[in-house]
Tab-separated table of C-alpha atoms in Angstrom:
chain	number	residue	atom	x	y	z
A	1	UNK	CA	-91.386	-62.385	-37.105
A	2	UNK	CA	-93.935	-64.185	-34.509
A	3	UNK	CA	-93.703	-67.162	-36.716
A	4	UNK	CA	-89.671	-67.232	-36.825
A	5	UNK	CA	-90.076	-67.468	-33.423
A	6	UNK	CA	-92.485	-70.044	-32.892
A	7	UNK	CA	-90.271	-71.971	-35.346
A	8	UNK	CA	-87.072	-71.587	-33.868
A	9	UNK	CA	-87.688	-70.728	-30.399
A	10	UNK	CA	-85.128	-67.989	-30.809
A	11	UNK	CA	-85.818	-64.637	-30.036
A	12	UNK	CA	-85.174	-61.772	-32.038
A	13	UNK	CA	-83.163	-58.758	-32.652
A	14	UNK	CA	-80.123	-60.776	-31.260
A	15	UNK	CA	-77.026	-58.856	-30.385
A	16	UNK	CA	-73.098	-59.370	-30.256
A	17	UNK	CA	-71.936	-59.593	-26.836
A	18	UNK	CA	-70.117	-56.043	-26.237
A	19	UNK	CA	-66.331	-57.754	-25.430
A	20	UNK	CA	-66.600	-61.509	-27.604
A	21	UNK	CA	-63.970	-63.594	-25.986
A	22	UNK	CA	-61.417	-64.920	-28.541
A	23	UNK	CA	-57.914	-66.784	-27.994
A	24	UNK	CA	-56.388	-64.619	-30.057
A	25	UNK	CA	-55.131	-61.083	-29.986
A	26	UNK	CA	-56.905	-59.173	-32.663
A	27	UNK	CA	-54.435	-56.177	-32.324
A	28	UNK	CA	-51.602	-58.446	-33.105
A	29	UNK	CA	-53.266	-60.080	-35.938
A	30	UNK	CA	-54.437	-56.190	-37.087
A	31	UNK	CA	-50.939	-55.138	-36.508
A	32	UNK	CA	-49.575	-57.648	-38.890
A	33	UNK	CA	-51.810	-57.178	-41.381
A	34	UNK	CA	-52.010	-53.269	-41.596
A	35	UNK	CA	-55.252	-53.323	-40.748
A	36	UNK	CA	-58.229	-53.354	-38.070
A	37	UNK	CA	-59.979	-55.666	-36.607
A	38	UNK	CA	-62.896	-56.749	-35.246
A	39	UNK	CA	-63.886	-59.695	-32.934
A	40	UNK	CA	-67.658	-61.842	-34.078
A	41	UNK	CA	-69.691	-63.731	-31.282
A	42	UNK	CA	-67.790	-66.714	-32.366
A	43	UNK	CA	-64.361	-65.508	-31.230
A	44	UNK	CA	-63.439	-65.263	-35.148
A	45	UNK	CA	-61.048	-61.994	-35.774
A	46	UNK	CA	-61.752	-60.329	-38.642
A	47	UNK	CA	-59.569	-58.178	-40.263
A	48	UNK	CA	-60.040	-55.115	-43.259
A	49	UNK	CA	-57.218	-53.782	-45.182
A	50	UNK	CA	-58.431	-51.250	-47.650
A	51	UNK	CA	-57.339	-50.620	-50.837
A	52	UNK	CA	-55.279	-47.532	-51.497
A	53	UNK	CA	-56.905	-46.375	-54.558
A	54	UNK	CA	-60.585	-44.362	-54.810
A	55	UNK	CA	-63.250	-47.237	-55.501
A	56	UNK	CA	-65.970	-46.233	-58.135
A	57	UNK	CA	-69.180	-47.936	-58.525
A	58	UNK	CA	-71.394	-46.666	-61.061
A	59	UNK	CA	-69.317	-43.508	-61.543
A	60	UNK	CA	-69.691	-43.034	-58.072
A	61	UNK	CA	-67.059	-42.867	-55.121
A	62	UNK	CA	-67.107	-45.643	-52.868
A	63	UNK	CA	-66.025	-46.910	-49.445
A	64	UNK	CA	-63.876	-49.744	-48.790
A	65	UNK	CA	-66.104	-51.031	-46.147
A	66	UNK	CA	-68.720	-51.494	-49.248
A	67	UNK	CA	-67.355	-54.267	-50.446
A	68	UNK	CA	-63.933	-53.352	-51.662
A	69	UNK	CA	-61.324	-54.255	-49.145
A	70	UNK	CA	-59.463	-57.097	-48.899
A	71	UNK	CA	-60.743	-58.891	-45.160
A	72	UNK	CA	-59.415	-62.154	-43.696
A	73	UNK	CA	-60.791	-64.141	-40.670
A	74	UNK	CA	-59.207	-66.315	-38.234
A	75	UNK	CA	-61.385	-68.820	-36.583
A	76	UNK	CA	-60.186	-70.602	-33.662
A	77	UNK	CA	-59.297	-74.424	-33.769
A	78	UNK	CA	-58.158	-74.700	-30.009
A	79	UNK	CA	-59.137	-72.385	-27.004
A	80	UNK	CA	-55.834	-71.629	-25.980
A	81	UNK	CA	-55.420	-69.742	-30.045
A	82	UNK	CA	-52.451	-71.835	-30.633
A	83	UNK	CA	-54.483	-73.090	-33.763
A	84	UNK	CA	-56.256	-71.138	-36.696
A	85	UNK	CA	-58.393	-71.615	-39.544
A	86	UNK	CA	-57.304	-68.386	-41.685
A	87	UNK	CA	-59.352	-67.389	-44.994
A	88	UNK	CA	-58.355	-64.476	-46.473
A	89	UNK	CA	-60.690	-62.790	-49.463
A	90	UNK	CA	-58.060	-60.658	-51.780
A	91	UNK	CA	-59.418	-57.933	-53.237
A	92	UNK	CA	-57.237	-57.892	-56.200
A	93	UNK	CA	-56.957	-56.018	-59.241
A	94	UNK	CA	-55.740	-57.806	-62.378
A	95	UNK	CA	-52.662	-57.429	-62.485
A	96	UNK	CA	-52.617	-58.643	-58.582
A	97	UNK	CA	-53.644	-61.954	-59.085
A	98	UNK	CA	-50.822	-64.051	-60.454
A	99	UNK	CA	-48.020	-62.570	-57.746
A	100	UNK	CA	-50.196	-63.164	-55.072
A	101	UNK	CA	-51.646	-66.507	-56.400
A	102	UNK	CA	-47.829	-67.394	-56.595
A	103	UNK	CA	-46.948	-66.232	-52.992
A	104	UNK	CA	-50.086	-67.642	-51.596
A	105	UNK	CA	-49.631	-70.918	-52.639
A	106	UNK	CA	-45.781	-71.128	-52.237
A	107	UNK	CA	-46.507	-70.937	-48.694
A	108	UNK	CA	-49.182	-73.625	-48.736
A	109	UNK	CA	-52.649	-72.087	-48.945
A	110	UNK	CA	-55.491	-73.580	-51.016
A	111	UNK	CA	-57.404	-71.469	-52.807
A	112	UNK	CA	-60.549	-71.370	-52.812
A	113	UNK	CA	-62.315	-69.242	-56.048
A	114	UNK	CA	-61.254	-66.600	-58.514
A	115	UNK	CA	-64.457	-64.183	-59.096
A	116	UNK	CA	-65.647	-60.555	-59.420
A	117	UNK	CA	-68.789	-59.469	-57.813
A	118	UNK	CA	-69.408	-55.746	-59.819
A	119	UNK	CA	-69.377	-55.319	-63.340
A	120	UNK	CA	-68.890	-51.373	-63.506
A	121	UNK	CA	-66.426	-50.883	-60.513
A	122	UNK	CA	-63.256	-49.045	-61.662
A	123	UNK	CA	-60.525	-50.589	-61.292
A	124	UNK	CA	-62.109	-53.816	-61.813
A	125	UNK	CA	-61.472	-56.200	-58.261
A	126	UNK	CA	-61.034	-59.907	-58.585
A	127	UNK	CA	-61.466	-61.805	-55.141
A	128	UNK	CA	-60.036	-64.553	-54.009
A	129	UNK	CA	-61.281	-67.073	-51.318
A	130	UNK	CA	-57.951	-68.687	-50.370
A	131	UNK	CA	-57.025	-70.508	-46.908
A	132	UNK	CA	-54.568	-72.303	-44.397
A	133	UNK	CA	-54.589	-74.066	-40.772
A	134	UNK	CA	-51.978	-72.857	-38.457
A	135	UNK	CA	-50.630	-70.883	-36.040
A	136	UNK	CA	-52.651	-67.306	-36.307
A	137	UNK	CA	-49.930	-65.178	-36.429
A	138	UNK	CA	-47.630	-67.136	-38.845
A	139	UNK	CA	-50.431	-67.419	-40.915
A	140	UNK	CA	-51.135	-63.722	-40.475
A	141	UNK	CA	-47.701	-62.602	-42.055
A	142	UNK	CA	-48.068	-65.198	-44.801
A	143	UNK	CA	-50.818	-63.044	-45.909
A	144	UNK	CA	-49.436	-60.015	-45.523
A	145	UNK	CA	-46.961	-61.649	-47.695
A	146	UNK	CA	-49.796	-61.841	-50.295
A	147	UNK	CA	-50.734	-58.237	-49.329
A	148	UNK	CA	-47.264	-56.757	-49.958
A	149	UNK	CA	-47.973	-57.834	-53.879
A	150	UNK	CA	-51.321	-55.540	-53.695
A	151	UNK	CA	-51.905	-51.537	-53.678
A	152	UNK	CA	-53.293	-51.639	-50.000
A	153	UNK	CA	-53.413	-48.903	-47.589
A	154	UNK	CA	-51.780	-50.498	-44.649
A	155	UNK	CA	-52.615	-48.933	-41.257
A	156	UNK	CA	-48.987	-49.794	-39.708
């Protein structure tokens, strides 16, 4: 750790500031989504939409925030928010992945990969790194567009 420091000059633990500041409003973008969110040092919004359906890993019950939720960030372009970079990561299951492959790119996102990360999961999750540049909350319904094609547990 002494040597990290020497190295970079940078000293550690390093914390997120308590309020980040961020052009955008993360209840909005949660609100749209069905989900919550959360606001990184950056001023990206990140928000989790869980999956409806019990996770299993292993045989044994898992959380969404393990790995199994669908989560999209919006990183700002401009500082008055009017501008986003959006990447959503589908959690999908397989019969998910062509309808909201289809919607995603319909409405002009790129995607990005196609890959599972578990091998004993049940139900087996696809994810999907897919993204856009716009305006946050267009781009925000555009994936809940996607979303509406997946068995997620929308907050609102």
């Amino acid at each position: 750790c002494r040597n990290a420091i020497k190295v970079t000059s940078t000293p550690l633990p390093q914390h997120t500031p308590k309020k980040p500041p961020t052009p955008f409003d993360p209840k909005k973008l949660a609100h749209i989504l069905g989900g919550t969110a959360q606001v990184g040092d950056s001023g990206v919004v990140t928000v989790d939409v869980d999956r409806a359906e019990q996770m299993h890993l292993g045989g044994h019950a898992i959380k969404s925030g393990l790995g199994v939720a669908t989560n999209v960030a919006f990183q700002p372009l401009d500082k008055n928010g009017s501008r986003a970079l959006a990447i959503p990561d589908f959690a999908l299951i397989a019969k998910e992945v062509n309808p909201v492959f289809k919607t995603m790119f319909k409405q002009g996102f790129i995607n990005g990969c196609l890959y599972n990360q578990e091998t004993d999961e049940q139900p087996q999750l696809y994810f999907s790194h897919q993204w856009a540049v716009g305006n946050p909350y267009d781009l925000a319904q555009k994936i809940r567009n996607g979303l509406n094609h997946t068995n997620s547990k929308f907050k609102t």
